[in-house]
Amino acid sequence: MNNYQFLRFIPLLLSTQAMSSEFDLSFMNSDISGEKLDTSWFEQAIAPGEHMIDVELNGLSAQRMLIEFKQYATNNIQPCLSKAQLVDLNIKVPEVSKSCYVATDISTMATANYISSQSLLVLTVPDINIEKKDGKLKTPRSKWDEGVNSVKLNYNSYISDTSNSSNVNGYLGAQALATFGMWRLKGGGNLYKNGSVYNSNLSDFFVYRDIDSITSRANFGEIRTSNISAINGSLPLTGLRVAKATSMFKSHWNSYVPVLKDTALSSAKVTVLQNGLVLYSRVVPPGEFEIDDLDVSSTGADLELVIEESNGQIRRRTIPFTKLPSLLREGSFNYSISAGQYRNSNSSIQPAVLTGGLEYGLGVITPKFSSLLSEQYYYGELGVTYDLGRFGAMSFEGGATRYSSFDDNQDYSGFILKSLYAKQFYRSATSLQLVGYQYRSPDFLSFEEYVSTANQSDPERAGLGLRNRFEVSVNQPISEATLYLSYRYDTYHNSSLSGTSLYSSLNFSLGRISVGMNYTISDTVLANYGVSSDKRLGLSLSLPFGEKNDSSVVFSSTHEQNTGAFNNQLSYNGRTGNYDYSTTVSQTTNDTSTGNESVSAMVRNSTPYGQFSANIESNGETTSGSLSANGGLLIYEGGVVAAQYLGETTAIVQVDDAEELIVNHNPTLRTNKDGVVVIPYANDYGSNKVYINAEENSDVQLVEFSKNYVPRRGSTVLVNLKARVGKRVLVKLNTEENLFGEPVVSLDNQSDEMSFVGTDNIVYLSGIKPDQSATFVVGSGRCEFSINVSPDSKSLQDIVERSCN
């Protein structure tokens, strides 16, 4: 007998408690001939041969592959990957040609570890052996799934009533996204009732689709232009926009990070840290190495490169790093071009517009260009952003415009200059996050300012004429506290008035209490040349408690110094299971010692079908209450599924009519009675993983625990996972013939091997439908038996005896 066949009976071991003393596991000590059974291979829990398993490479999401396992020596069974599988995993194929490759063929530092409980092969391969093909994209284009045809509908609604009013107010908003192959149609609207007045509004309706050949996306309809231009970005148009689809690319490719180069004297571990946190770590061989794929999300903080040689020697080097949003990685670019008719319901004219822009990363420099052409209005802009190394980062932008006035048809021209500077001071940890300066000539107008002069909707404000604007913001850690300051100063061409704004905050902790203090001073120049002044002082205290810090008491107070008013709030917030709740007491007083108090309470329930909440508030004179609901509906060929509020990219998971299965460890994501659940958010163009947990349904035997999918933006990907739904039963076959190791199949579906015969002719079966007779065949017709279980029976409660027909 082939000893490795025994692996097929591992599921039988799981049922030993149900079999009690009737199921003797001592059969593991010998085979049917009484000879000692060789179980040394059992420690690896896998036999030689081909196995369909999940393969995980360097901690990345696993993918399903048919892997061959070979025995090379006693107790040495190793996975052997074919050349095609190495290519599929983006592993460099070794120069020595073989039919298949074990981990040590790839690199002496590569390892392969098989986890039997998860049917998972974990591969660890040095970065130098990874083929960086199409490394700019999150995943290869061939894996992008356009999904199934579907319609996603989100709703957001509330209804409210007040004790002293007979009117009921309400709101209903809806957003829809229809998917047809590669095409997406998006739009929505809302309906609002205030007293006896009804208002409605339609949001932007547009169609979009991917253009893979140029990694771009095209939008048609009620669109908005991109914001490459610092002045004339994000304009509403009815027309066409084609722009680079940045979400197709890895996050580190879309932003600037310096390329780190150094030399390793031996096989060394290279680590990059920022503020003490590890950003990057890998082992490199002797010689020069280059790190060009750092992913740094912060705006600035010096990087520390640590090289640990194999002899224990450690070398450290600090790399100054400051980043502005407009800095791009070398070789990366961003572009957009839009054409259409300007769209603004408040404007008396809607001229045709052609606009576009391009920015390109050239190492430490990123130049950019943008322009806008319209009827009687022309604008051009040039800019450049520099990485100044230890001196920070700076950008310069200049734009010029020429237009014809609607009043006198005279031609005017103007220009604008802008600069930004940022710097992280390593020793003091001071972050000079933004220093900005802007100058506008007297006749400069942005496109929207120019269009607004056509109907003189706000001529007085246009008459102020912004001249200079200076902005600065600083973030400074002070021991365990953080101080933040921001300041803005404006001057005008046609007025001696100036506008200022100062905001400061200090945040720190006193034990478990989080403390926040803030102070605001602002002088705003109004359209009528007046000045509105405001001074506010605020304080907030927050104390979390509970086993998981899922409850808190929060106090906040604001003092308006101009009016003498105080606004105080004390609230309690908590969470139990899927319920969130809060209670708030508010008090408002002013300088005349008059004021009012109010009490409010809220409870919200998060379900697989949306969020539903109730709120009540009373101030002693009136009481008001409201009910609100938000969620989603997904319509596809399989039917209509109620879901949580849906993102643009989603997935439908189907698990063979298995209900109450928890998805991705989220208790609010559970399969319904049809075995269907909607994952409301997914990472478009990236690898996503579905994981199913059947612990709360004893009548479900999962055949597939997890699966990966890579959705396009806006797609609805259908993910099917196999399971056997029904009772689990242990059957003892009463026959003198020894059937040990024979496969067991259903008579109705003989292509699906359901189990194998174990010792003492005991068979483990799953997915048995109650009150339905099921017939099974053992081997090639050596035995045939039928079984019928009661709906009230418990899985694996007893051993059922059957005779072979």
mmCIF file of N, CA and C in Angstrom, residues 71 78 87 96 224 241 291 304 326 348 362 513 524 529 652 744:
data_model
loop_
_atom_site.group_PDB
_atom_site.id
_atom_site.type_symbol
_atom_site.label_atom_id
_atom_site.label_comp_id
_atom_site.label_asym_id
_atom_site.label_seq_id
_atom_site.Cartn_x
_atom_site.Cartn_y
_atom_site.Cartn_z
ATOM 1 N N GLN A 71 9.997 14.406 -3.388
ATOM 2 C CA GLN A 71 10.791 13.907 -2.272
ATOM 3 C C GLN A 71 12.240 13.761 -2.741
ATOM 4 N N GLN A 78 9.888 18.762 -0.907
ATOM 5 C CA GLN A 78 9.974 20.180 -1.210
ATOM 6 C C GLN A 78 9.119 20.534 -2.414
ATOM 7 N N VAL A 87 7.815 32.649 -13.556
ATOM 8 C CA VAL A 87 7.502 33.854 -14.332
ATOM 9 C C VAL A 87 6.207 34.480 -13.834
ATOM 10 N N VAL A 96 20.685 28.133 -14.720
ATOM 11 C CA VAL A 96 20.781 26.694 -14.968
ATOM 12 C C VAL A 96 19.391 26.166 -15.273
ATOM 13 N N ARG A 224 -15.380 67.161 -14.561
ATOM 14 C CA ARG A 224 -14.556 68.228 -13.999
ATOM 15 C C ARG A 224 -13.138 68.057 -14.523
ATOM 16 N N ARG A 241 -12.927 64.337 -20.971
ATOM 17 C CA ARG A 241 -11.639 64.467 -20.295
ATOM 18 C C ARG A 241 -10.886 63.155 -20.425
ATOM 19 N N ILE A 291 17.924 51.459 -4.195
ATOM 20 C CA ILE A 291 16.562 51.374 -3.669
ATOM 21 C C ILE A 291 15.744 52.473 -4.351
ATOM 22 N N GLU A 304 16.926 57.539 7.152
ATOM 23 C CA GLU A 304 18.162 56.962 7.677
ATOM 24 C C GLU A 304 18.384 55.613 7.008
ATOM 25 N N SER A 326 3.649 68.440 -5.585
ATOM 26 C CA SER A 326 3.871 68.508 -7.029
ATOM 27 C C SER A 326 5.173 67.845 -7.469
ATOM 28 N N SER A 348 -24.343 83.522 -16.473
ATOM 29 C CA SER A 348 -25.165 83.899 -17.627
ATOM 30 C C SER A 348 -24.546 83.445 -18.944
ATOM 31 N N LEU A 362 11.840 64.644 -13.332
ATOM 32 C CA LEU A 362 13.210 64.563 -13.861
ATOM 33 C C LEU A 362 14.186 64.480 -12.689
ATOM 34 N N ILE A 513 -5.953 60.652 29.422
ATOM 35 C CA ILE A 513 -6.775 61.757 28.929
ATOM 36 C C ILE A 513 -6.056 62.489 27.799
ATOM 37 N N THR A 524 -11.472 89.154 8.396
ATOM 38 C CA THR A 524 -11.838 88.881 7.014
ATOM 39 C C THR A 524 -12.374 90.140 6.355
ATOM 40 N N TYR A 529 -16.183 96.135 1.742
ATOM 41 C CA TYR A 529 -14.986 96.771 2.278
ATOM 42 C C TYR A 529 -15.003 96.885 3.800
ATOM 43 N N ILE A 652 -18.806 40.753 -5.227
ATOM 44 C CA ILE A 652 -19.884 39.879 -4.756
ATOM 45 C C ILE A 652 -19.267 38.512 -4.459
ATOM 46 N N VAL A 744 -14.613 8.024 -2.270
ATOM 47 C CA VAL A 744 -16.067 7.984 -2.133
ATOM 48 C C VAL A 744 -16.643 9.143 -2.927
#
